[in-house]
Coordinates of C-alpha atoms in Angstrom, one line a residue:
M258 CA 282.0 -161.2 106.1
R259 CA 283.7 -164.4 105.3
V260 CA 287.0 -165.3 103.6
P261 CA 287.7 -168.9 102.3
S262 CA 290.1 -171.0 104.2
P263 CA 293.7 -170.2 103.3
T264 CA 296.1 -172.9 102.1
S265 CA 299.3 -171.3 103.3
R266 CA 300.7 -171.2 106.8
P267 CA 299.2 -168.4 108.9
L268 CA 301.5 -165.5 109.8
R269 CA 302.5 -165.1 113.4
Y270 CA 302.6 -161.7 114.9
P271 CA 304.6 -161.0 118.1
L272 CA 302.2 -158.5 119.7
R273 CA 304.0 -156.6 122.5
H274 CA 301.5 -153.8 123.2
P275 CA 297.7 -153.6 123.5
G276 CA 297.8 -150.9 120.7
E277 CA 299.3 -153.4 118.3
T278 CA 296.7 -156.0 119.2
L279 CA 293.9 -153.5 118.5
A280 CA 295.6 -152.5 115.2
L281 CA 295.6 -156.2 114.2
Y282 CA 291.9 -156.5 115.0
A283 CA 291.2 -153.4 112.8
A284 CA 293.3 -154.8 110.0
L285 CA 291.3 -158.1 110.2
L286 CA 288.0 -156.3 109.9
A287 CA 289.3 -154.2 107.0
A288 CA 290.6 -157.2 105.2
S289 CA 287.3 -159.1 105.7
A290 CA 285.4 -156.2 104.2
G291 CA 287.7 -156.1 101.2
L292 CA 288.1 -159.8 100.6
S293 CA 284.6 -161.1 101.2
L294 CA 283.5 -163.7 98.7
T295 CA 280.4 -165.1 100.5
P296 CA 278.1 -162.9 102.5
S297 CA 277.6 -163.6 106.2
R298 CA 274.0 -164.8 106.9
G299 CA 274.1 -163.0 110.2
F300 CA 274.9 -159.5 108.8
A301 CA 275.4 -158.7 105.2
A302 CA 272.6 -160.9 103.7
A303 CA 270.3 -159.6 106.4
Q304 CA 270.9 -156.0 105.2
D305 CA 269.9 -157.0 101.7
A306 CA 266.5 -158.1 103.0
A307 CA 265.7 -154.7 104.5
A308 CA 263.2 -153.5 101.9
A309 CA 261.4 -156.8 101.9
S310 CA 261.1 -156.7 105.6
D311 CA 258.9 -153.6 105.6
A312 CA 256.6 -155.1 103.0
A313 CA 256.2 -158.3 105.1
T314 CA 255.6 -156.3 108.3
A315 CA 252.9 -154.2 106.5
A316 CA 251.2 -157.3 105.2
A317 CA 250.7 -158.6 108.8
P318 CA 249.9 -155.8 111.2
G319 CA 250.7 -156.7 114.8
S320 CA 253.3 -159.2 113.8
P321 CA 257.0 -158.6 113.2
A322 CA 257.2 -161.2 110.5
T323 CA 254.9 -163.5 108.6
A324 CA 257.4 -166.2 107.6
P325 CA 258.2 -169.2 109.9
P326 CA 260.7 -168.2 112.7
A327 CA 264.3 -169.3 112.7
S328 CA 265.2 -171.9 115.2
P329 CA 265.6 -170.5 118.7
V330 CA 268.1 -173.3 119.7
V331 CA 271.9 -172.8 119.6
G332 CA 273.1 -176.3 118.9
P333 CA 273.4 -179.1 116.3
A334 CA 270.6 -181.2 114.8
D335 CA 270.2 -184.9 115.3
S336 CA 269.4 -187.5 112.7
K337 CA 265.6 -187.1 113.2
S338 CA 265.5 -183.3 112.8
E339 CA 263.2 -181.8 110.2
P340 CA 264.6 -179.9 107.3
A341 CA 265.5 -176.3 108.4
A342 CA 263.0 -173.6 107.4
P343 CA 264.4 -170.9 105.1
P344 CA 265.5 -167.7 106.8
P345 CA 262.5 -165.6 107.4
V346 CA 262.0 -162.1 106.1
A347 CA 262.8 -160.1 109.2
T348 CA 262.3 -156.9 111.1
G349 CA 265.3 -154.8 112.2
A350 CA 265.5 -156.8 115.4
R351 CA 265.8 -160.2 113.7
R352 CA 268.2 -158.9 111.1
A353 CA 270.5 -157.6 113.9
S354 CA 270.7 -161.1 115.4
S355 CA 268.5 -163.8 114.1
H356 CA 269.3 -166.4 116.8
S357 CA 267.9 -164.2 119.6
E358 CA 264.4 -163.6 118.4
F359 CA 262.9 -165.6 121.2
G360 CA 264.8 -163.9 124.0
A361 CA 267.9 -166.2 123.9
S362 CA 271.2 -164.5 124.5
G363 CA 274.6 -165.0 126.0
S364 CA 276.3 -167.4 123.6
P365 CA 277.8 -166.9 120.1
P366 CA 275.5 -167.7 117.2
P367 CA 275.5 -171.4 116.1
A368 CA 278.3 -172.6 113.9
E369 CA 276.0 -173.0 110.9
A370 CA 275.3 -169.2 111.1
T371 CA 278.9 -168.2 110.8
G372 CA 279.7 -171.0 108.3
S373 CA 283.1 -171.9 106.9
G374 CA 286.1 -169.6 106.7
F375 CA 286.3 -166.3 108.5
D376 CA 283.4 -164.4 109.9
F377 CA 283.0 -161.8 112.6
G378 CA 280.5 -160.0 114.8
S379 CA 280.4 -157.4 117.5
Y380 CA 278.6 -156.0 120.5
G381 CA 279.1 -152.5 121.6
R382 CA 277.7 -149.7 123.7
V383 CA 279.3 -146.3 124.1
G384 CA 277.9 -143.0 125.3
I385 CA 278.6 -139.7 127.1
G386 CA 276.4 -137.7 129.5
S387 CA 276.2 -134.7 131.8
D388 CA 274.3 -134.2 135.1
L389 CA 273.5 -130.6 134.0
R390 CA 275.4 -129.3 137.0
G391 CA 278.8 -129.2 135.3
H392 CA 279.8 -132.8 136.1
S393 CA 279.9 -136.0 134.2
G394 CA 276.7 -137.9 134.0
Y395 CA 276.3 -140.9 136.4
G396 CA 273.9 -143.6 137.3
V397 CA 272.1 -143.8 140.6
N398 CA 271.3 -147.4 141.4
V399 CA 270.9 -148.7 145.0
V400 CA 270.4 -152.4 143.9
S401 CA 272.8 -154.9 142.4
H402 CA 271.1 -154.7 139.0
G403 CA 269.7 -151.3 138.1
S404 CA 269.1 -149.5 134.8
R405 CA 271.6 -150.0 132.1
L406 CA 271.2 -146.6 130.5
E407 CA 274.2 -145.0 132.1
E408 CA 276.5 -148.0 132.0
P409 CA 280.2 -147.4 131.0
A410 CA 281.4 -148.3 127.5
Y411 CA 281.7 -152.0 126.7
L412 CA 282.9 -153.3 123.3
E413 CA 283.4 -156.8 121.9
L414 CA 284.9 -158.0 118.6
N415 CA 283.8 -161.6 117.9
F416 CA 286.0 -163.5 115.5
Y417 CA 285.0 -166.9 114.1
Y418 CA 287.0 -169.3 111.9
G419 CA 285.6 -172.7 111.0
G420 CA 285.0 -175.4 108.4
T421 CA 283.4 -178.7 107.8
I422 CA 284.7 -182.3 108.4
G423 CA 283.7 -184.4 105.5
D424 CA 280.0 -183.6 104.9
S425 CA 278.5 -180.3 105.8
S426 CA 276.8 -181.6 109.0
R427 CA 280.1 -182.0 110.8
R428 CA 281.7 -178.7 111.7
W429 CA 284.6 -177.3 113.6
R430 CA 285.1 -173.7 114.7
I431 CA 287.4 -171.4 116.6
V432 CA 285.8 -168.5 118.6
F433 CA 287.9 -165.6 119.8
V434 CA 286.4 -162.6 121.6
P435 CA 288.5 -159.7 122.9
A436 CA 286.6 -157.1 124.9
Y437 CA 287.1 -153.6 126.3
S438 CA 285.4 -152.0 129.3
G439 CA 285.8 -148.8 131.3
D440 CA 286.6 -145.2 130.6
L441 CA 287.5 -144.3 127.0
F442 CA 290.7 -142.5 126.1
H443 CA 288.7 -139.4 125.6
T444 CA 287.7 -139.2 129.3
T445 CA 291.2 -140.0 130.8
G446 CA 293.8 -138.8 128.3
N447 CA 295.7 -142.0 129.0
F448 CA 296.6 -144.1 126.0
S449 CA 296.0 -147.3 127.8
Q450 CA 292.8 -149.3 127.9
N451 CA 291.2 -152.2 129.8
F452 CA 291.2 -155.3 127.6
A453 CA 290.2 -158.8 128.4
I454 CA 289.6 -162.1 126.5
R455 CA 286.0 -163.1 127.1
N456 CA 286.0 -166.2 124.7
A457 CA 288.9 -168.2 123.2
Y458 CA 287.7 -171.8 122.5
A459 CA 287.4 -174.4 119.9
E460 CA 284.3 -176.6 119.2
V461 CA 283.3 -179.5 117.0
E462 CA 279.7 -180.5 116.1
N463 CA 278.4 -184.0 115.1
L464 CA 281.8 -185.6 115.2
G465 CA 281.4 -189.2 116.4
L466 CA 277.8 -188.8 117.5
R467 CA 275.1 -186.8 115.6
G468 CA 273.7 -184.0 117.9
L469 CA 276.9 -183.8 120.0
T470 CA 278.9 -180.6 120.4
L471 CA 282.2 -180.6 122.2
W472 CA 284.2 -177.5 123.2
A473 CA 287.3 -176.6 125.2
G474 CA 289.0 -173.4 126.1
S475 CA 288.2 -170.1 127.8
R476 CA 284.5 -169.3 127.6
L477 CA 281.9 -166.8 128.9
Y478 CA 279.2 -169.4 129.4
R479 CA 275.7 -168.1 130.0
G480 CA 272.0 -168.3 129.1
D481 CA 269.1 -165.8 128.8
D482 CA 269.2 -162.3 130.2
V483 CA 267.0 -159.6 131.6
Y484 CA 267.9 -156.9 129.1
L485 CA 266.7 -153.7 130.9
F486 CA 269.0 -154.6 133.9
D487 CA 271.9 -156.1 131.9
F488 CA 271.4 -159.1 134.2
W489 CA 271.8 -162.9 133.7
P490 CA 269.7 -164.2 136.7
L491 CA 270.3 -168.0 136.2
D492 CA 273.5 -169.0 134.5
V493 CA 276.6 -166.9 133.8
L494 CA 280.1 -168.4 134.2
N495 CA 283.7 -167.4 133.3
T496 CA 285.9 -170.4 133.2
V497 CA 288.7 -172.1 131.4
G498 CA 287.6 -175.7 130.8
G499 CA 285.4 -177.7 128.5
G500 CA 282.0 -179.1 128.0
A501 CA 279.5 -181.1 125.9
I502 CA 276.1 -180.3 124.6
Y503 CA 273.8 -183.0 123.3
A504 CA 270.7 -182.2 121.3
F505 CA 268.1 -184.9 120.5
N506 CA 264.4 -185.3 120.1
Q507 CA 264.5 -183.2 116.9
Q508 CA 266.4 -180.5 118.9
R509 CA 263.6 -180.1 121.3
T510 CA 265.7 -181.4 124.2
L511 CA 269.3 -180.3 125.0
V512 CA 271.6 -181.4 127.8
A513 CA 274.8 -179.3 128.5
L514 CA 277.6 -180.3 130.9
H515 CA 280.5 -178.1 131.7
L516 CA 283.6 -178.3 133.9
G517 CA 286.1 -175.5 134.3
M518 CA 288.4 -173.5 136.6
N519 CA 289.3 -169.9 137.4
R520 CA 291.5 -168.1 139.9
L521 CA 291.4 -164.5 141.1
D522 CA 294.5 -162.4 141.5
D523 CA 293.7 -161.8 145.2
L524 CA 295.2 -162.9 148.5
Y525 CA 292.1 -165.1 149.0
Q526 CA 293.3 -167.4 146.2
F527 CA 296.8 -166.3 145.1
Q528 CA 299.9 -165.0 146.8
Q529 CA 303.5 -164.4 146.0
V530 CA 306.1 -163.3 148.5
Q531 CA 309.8 -162.2 148.3
V532 CA 312.3 -164.6 149.9
P533 CA 316.2 -164.6 150.0
S534 CA 317.6 -166.1 146.8
R535 CA 319.5 -169.4 147.0
R536 CA 321.2 -168.4 143.8
L537 CA 320.9 -165.6 141.3
P538 CA 317.9 -166.4 139.2
G539 CA 316.7 -164.1 136.4
D540 CA 314.2 -162.3 138.6
S541 CA 316.7 -161.6 141.5
T542 CA 317.4 -158.1 142.7
V543 CA 321.2 -157.5 142.9
L544 CA 323.7 -154.7 143.4
T545 CA 321.7 -153.0 146.1
P546 CA 322.2 -152.7 149.9
Q547 CA 319.6 -155.4 150.4
P548 CA 320.2 -159.1 149.8
A549 CA 319.1 -160.7 146.5
T550 CA 315.5 -161.8 146.6
S551 CA 313.2 -164.0 144.5
S552 CA 309.4 -164.2 144.1
V553 CA 307.9 -167.5 145.2
T554 CA 304.3 -168.6 145.0
T555 CA 302.9 -169.5 148.5
L556 CA 299.2 -169.7 147.7
D557 CA 297.5 -170.9 144.5
R558 CA 293.9 -172.0 144.9
Q559 CA 292.0 -172.7 141.7
R560 CA 288.2 -172.7 141.9
L561 CA 286.5 -175.7 140.3
V562 CA 283.1 -175.0 138.8
M563 CA 280.8 -177.6 137.3
S564 CA 277.4 -176.9 135.7
L565 CA 274.6 -179.1 134.3
K566 CA 271.7 -177.6 132.2
G567 CA 268.7 -179.3 130.7
T568 CA 266.4 -177.5 128.2
H569 CA 263.2 -178.8 126.7
F570 CA 260.9 -177.1 124.2
L571 CA 257.2 -178.0 124.4
R572 CA 256.6 -178.2 120.7
S573 CA 258.6 -178.6 117.5
L574 CA 260.8 -175.7 116.9
S575 CA 258.9 -174.5 113.8
S576 CA 255.6 -174.3 115.8
L577 CA 254.2 -171.2 117.3
P578 CA 253.2 -170.4 120.0
N579 CA 255.9 -172.4 121.9
G580 CA 257.6 -172.6 125.3
K581 CA 260.6 -174.1 127.0
L582 CA 261.6 -175.4 130.5
V583 CA 265.1 -175.1 131.8
L584 CA 266.6 -176.8 134.8
Y585 CA 270.1 -175.7 135.9
G586 CA 272.6 -176.6 138.6
E587 CA 276.2 -175.6 139.6
F588 CA 278.8 -177.0 142.0
H589 CA 281.8 -174.9 143.2
Y590 CA 284.9 -176.1 145.1
L591 CA 287.9 -174.2 146.5
P592 CA 290.8 -176.3 148.0
K593 CA 292.4 -175.3 151.3
G594 CA 295.6 -173.2 151.5
E595 CA 297.7 -171.0 153.7
R596 CA 298.2 -167.3 153.3
Q597 CA 301.5 -165.9 154.5
A598 CA 301.4 -162.9 156.9
T599 CA 302.1 -159.5 155.3
T600 CA 303.5 -158.2 158.6
P601 CA 306.8 -159.6 160.0
G602 CA 306.3 -161.7 163.2
Q603 CA 302.8 -162.8 162.5
L604 CA 301.8 -166.4 161.8
P605 CA 300.5 -167.7 158.5
V606 CA 296.7 -167.7 158.1
P607 CA 295.1 -171.1 157.3
L608 CA 292.4 -171.0 154.7
A609 CA 289.8 -173.7 154.8
D610 CA 288.5 -175.5 151.8
D611 CA 285.0 -174.2 150.7
Y612 CA 282.0 -175.3 148.7
G613 CA 279.0 -173.8 146.9
Y614 CA 276.0 -174.9 145.0
L615 CA 273.3 -173.4 142.8
V616 CA 269.9 -174.8 141.6
G617 CA 267.5 -172.9 139.4
A618 CA 264.8 -173.1 136.8
Q619 CA 263.5 -171.0 133.9
V620 CA 260.1 -171.1 132.2
G621 CA 259.8 -169.3 128.9
G622 CA 257.2 -168.9 126.3
W623 CA 256.6 -166.9 123.1
L624 CA 253.7 -166.2 120.8
R625 CA 255.8 -165.1 117.8
S626 CA 259.2 -163.6 117.1
F627 CA 260.2 -161.1 119.8
V628 CA 256.9 -161.6 121.7
F629 CA 258.1 -163.6 124.7
A630 CA 258.3 -163.9 128.5
N631 CA 260.9 -165.6 130.7
L632 CA 260.5 -166.3 134.4
F633 CA 263.6 -167.3 136.4
F634 CA 264.2 -168.8 139.9
R635 CA 267.6 -169.2 141.5
H636 CA 268.7 -170.5 144.9
A637 CA 272.4 -170.5 145.8
G638 CA 274.5 -171.5 148.8
G639 CA 278.1 -171.0 149.8
L640 CA 280.6 -169.9 147.2
A641 CA 278.0 -169.8 144.4
V642 CA 276.1 -167.0 146.2
F643 CA 279.0 -164.6 145.3
G644 CA 279.3 -165.6 141.6
D645 CA 282.1 -167.4 139.9
L646 CA 284.4 -164.3 140.0
G647 CA 283.3 -163.1 143.4
K648 CA 285.2 -163.1 146.7
P649 CA 283.0 -164.3 149.6
T650 CA 282.2 -161.9 152.5
G651 CA 281.2 -163.2 155.9
F652 CA 282.4 -166.6 157.2
N653 CA 281.2 -169.1 159.8
A654 CA 283.2 -170.4 162.7
D655 CA 285.0 -172.8 160.4
Q656 CA 286.0 -169.8 158.1
R657 CA 283.8 -171.1 155.3
S658 CA 281.1 -169.3 153.3
I659 CA 278.9 -172.4 153.1
D660 CA 276.2 -170.8 155.2
A661 CA 275.7 -167.9 152.8
R662 CA 272.3 -168.0 151.0
E663 CA 270.6 -166.3 148.0
Y664 CA 267.1 -166.5 146.5
T665 CA 266.4 -164.6 143.3
L666 CA 263.1 -164.4 141.3
A667 CA 263.3 -162.5 137.9
F668 CA 261.1 -161.7 134.9
S669 CA 261.8 -160.5 131.4
G670 CA 259.3 -159.9 128.6
N671 CA 258.9 -158.2 125.3
Y672 CA 256.0 -157.3 123.0
E673 CA 256.1 -156.1 119.4
S674 CA 253.7 -154.8 116.9
R675 CA 254.0 -152.5 113.9
A676 CA 253.1 -149.4 115.9
I677 CA 254.6 -150.1 119.4
G678 CA 257.0 -152.2 121.4
L679 CA 257.2 -152.9 125.1
M680 CA 260.0 -154.3 127.2
A681 CA 259.4 -155.2 130.8
A682 CA 261.7 -156.5 133.6
A683 CA 261.6 -157.2 137.3
Y684 CA 263.5 -159.0 140.0
F685 CA 263.6 -159.7 143.7
R686 CA 266.7 -160.9 145.6
N687 CA 267.2 -162.1 149.1
F688 CA 270.9 -162.3 150.1
R689 CA 272.7 -163.1 153.4
D690 CA 276.4 -163.8 153.9
G691 CA 277.9 -166.7 155.8
S692 CA 278.5 -165.0 159.1
P693 CA 276.1 -165.8 161.9
T694 CA 277.0 -162.7 164.0
D695 CA 277.6 -159.9 161.5
N696 CA 275.1 -160.4 158.6
G697 CA 275.7 -158.0 155.7
G698 CA 272.7 -159.3 153.9
F699 CA 269.7 -157.5 152.3
N700 CA 266.5 -157.7 150.4
E701 CA 266.3 -155.8 147.2
G702 CA 264.1 -155.5 144.1
A703 CA 263.6 -153.5 140.9
V704 CA 260.9 -153.1 138.2
A705 CA 261.2 -151.4 134.8
V706 CA 259.1 -150.9 131.7
R707 CA 260.1 -149.4 128.4
P708 CA 257.3 -148.7 125.9
T709 CA 258.5 -147.6 122.4
A710 CA 256.5 -145.8 119.8
Y711 CA 257.5 -146.3 116.1
F712 CA 256.8 -143.0 114.3
G713 CA 258.2 -144.4 111.1
K714 CA 260.6 -147.1 109.9
Y715 CA 263.7 -145.5 111.3
F716 CA 262.6 -143.0 114.0
H717 CA 261.3 -144.2 117.4
T718 CA 260.8 -142.8 120.8
A719 CA 261.0 -144.8 124.1
V720 CA 260.1 -144.0 127.6
E721 CA 261.6 -146.0 130.5
L722 CA 260.1 -146.0 134.0
S723 CA 261.7 -147.8 136.8
Y724 CA 261.7 -148.2 140.6
Q725 CA 264.3 -149.8 142.8
V726 CA 264.7 -150.3 146.6
R727 CA 267.0 -152.1 149.0
R728 CA 266.5 -153.1 152.6
P729 CA 269.6 -154.2 154.6
L730 CA 269.0 -156.9 157.2
T731 CA 271.0 -155.0 159.9
V732 CA 270.9 -151.5 161.2
D733 CA 273.3 -148.9 159.8
Q734 CA 276.3 -148.7 162.1
D735 CA 276.5 -144.9 161.9
R736 CA 272.8 -144.0 162.1
G737 CA 271.7 -146.9 164.2
V738 CA 268.5 -147.5 162.2
H739 CA 267.4 -149.7 159.2
L740 CA 268.0 -147.8 155.9
T741 CA 265.6 -148.2 153.0
P742 CA 267.3 -146.5 150.0
M743 CA 264.9 -146.0 147.1
V744 CA 265.3 -144.6 143.6
A745 CA 262.5 -143.7 141.1
R746 CA 263.5 -142.9 137.5
A747 CA 261.9 -141.7 134.3
S748 CA 263.8 -141.6 131.0
L749 CA 262.9 -140.2 127.5
I750 CA 264.9 -141.9 124.7
P751 CA 264.6 -140.7 121.0
I752 CA 266.1 -143.4 118.8
V753 CA 267.4 -143.7 115.3
A754 CA 267.3 -147.3 114.1
P755 CA 268.8 -147.8 110.6
L756 CA 267.6 -151.4 110.4
G757 CA 264.0 -150.6 111.2
R758 CA 261.4 -151.2 113.8
G759 CA 261.8 -153.4 116.9
T760 CA 262.8 -152.9 120.6
Y761 CA 265.8 -155.3 119.8
S762 CA 266.6 -153.6 116.5
R763 CA 270.3 -152.8 116.4
P764 CA 272.3 -150.7 115.8
I765 CA 270.7 -147.7 117.3
L766 CA 271.7 -144.1 117.9
Y767 CA 269.9 -142.4 120.8
A768 CA 269.7 -139.5 123.0
V769 CA 268.5 -139.9 126.6
Y770 CA 267.3 -137.7 129.4
T771 CA 266.7 -139.3 132.8
L772 CA 265.3 -137.7 135.9
S773 CA 265.9 -139.7 139.1
Y774 CA 264.4 -139.1 142.5
L775 CA 266.5 -140.3 145.5
S776 CA 265.1 -140.8 148.9
N777 CA 267.1 -139.4 151.9
D778 CA 268.3 -142.9 152.7
A779 CA 269.4 -143.3 149.0
Q780 CA 271.4 -140.1 149.1
Y781 CA 273.1 -141.2 152.3
Y782 CA 273.7 -144.7 151.0
L783 CA 275.3 -143.7 147.7
F784 CA 277.5 -140.7 148.5
D785 CA 279.8 -139.5 151.2
P786 CA 279.1 -136.0 152.4
Q787 CA 282.3 -134.7 150.7
D788 CA 281.2 -136.0 147.3
V789 CA 280.1 -133.3 144.8
R790 CA 277.1 -135.5 144.0
A791 CA 275.9 -135.7 147.6
G792 CA 272.8 -134.1 149.0
K793 CA 270.7 -134.0 145.8
A794 CA 267.2 -135.5 145.8
L795 CA 266.8 -135.0 142.0
V796 CA 269.6 -136.2 139.7
H797 CA 269.6 -135.3 135.9
Y798 CA 271.3 -137.2 133.2
L799 CA 271.4 -135.9 129.6
G800 CA 273.4 -138.0 127.1
L801 CA 274.0 -139.4 123.7
G802 CA 274.9 -143.0 122.9
A803 CA 275.0 -145.9 120.5
E804 CA 274.5 -149.7 120.9
W805 CA 274.9 -152.5 118.4
W806 CA 275.1 -156.2 118.1
F807 CA 275.4 -158.8 115.3
N808 CA 276.8 -162.3 115.3
S809 CA 277.9 -161.6 118.9
S810 CA 278.2 -163.5 122.2
Y811 CA 275.9 -160.9 123.7
R812 CA 273.1 -161.4 121.3

């Protein structure tokens, strides 16, 4: 929902507690619902098209929509761009998030979708489950990216406020996305939650140069995903910085440059120690048997991350079938530092500067809306192997991680017709750390398919089958042999989809029953003998859940 730009000064709220922050978000949502003057194209107007959607789908069996597709590109048009096609009559999937119908995800919808004034969106998943043995339900994954069905709750509220600069082609926008992840209050009894700010940035489009977007701030910066594994195989960054995106050749070609920094609250990058105070500053400890002390920062290493991405679409964006090619690269740099010893009498530990790189590519194609396939390849070295928020493990003789290596090949695809839908995903990953003597590396892979039958407009049933396996490169230190943990899973998922047919139709309410088979190595690999979950070759999961997205940075 959207509220016209106010003319008065905005109120300032001194928020002292996460509960107050959440209350403000709720008030904003309630206010937007009550004051809406212009419907949001990404949500309210889409709901008004629900009845027409079914008629269009029935008129073209095997196709989710008969109208021309919306543009799959998130970005501004240049001076040579063709007039935009009118919004298509859509299935439930496209109504939930029109900008992701060709498999694109990871970024907020384009500024023209949220328009002027206030708009909002959301992504959320929440559920509860049991193992049918009296314990909480749990996932059993032996790979880095397994099934998403038992993932913990994750909630985003996406707030947008923007306007035009002169004519309607030049836009500005503020994007603010608080998020919650972890155990809900109902499972802990503690009235405290895990909140983070995923996006907080400003952007301008077509200012100075048509087709140019500039942004700065804190951003979750990523591309296309493998939905069944909740996995971004090529590009996913969390930085505070800025970037530029230039779209040309009638939006068929985009170049995106980004530079940012981050820092972990870990002794690998940041340290504060207590020292005797020279005076009595505000943080000193006084009136105790011990001398007054102050906190001083002895280590502060920010990681610099740069990325460059090029995307080219094979045909004009209104043409189907179509395809795209993506080339992507990253550079990581961490300056040197010195960590103070935590035990009296020991010497400081020097920390060498370190580097990392990533190169990758993506080939994607689609026949029509939500009938697509994406193939990803990624090679990383040094710091980039562990991700932008990861702490390296295993170092060479120079105490650097530059010798670490990773190779990943991933696939994601989707098919839609009036009667059925089919999601598919697979990946293989080879990883080794930077140590030449104690390699903690492994090979791993997973494959999953989720066929869905549409027994009517609103009631669907899906079956998800998956297999995953990991092979460590060294023998297990306790057993003295190579382990090969393996898990095979089968899930039955009845679904209620109020916006209609589609594997990507959201919101959904669902029940799920999963039966997982764990090999002996998997049982040993996942659980210590004292764990109540240990020693079980068959693991049950029976649960209920919901998932939604609209106008969100997830989809």
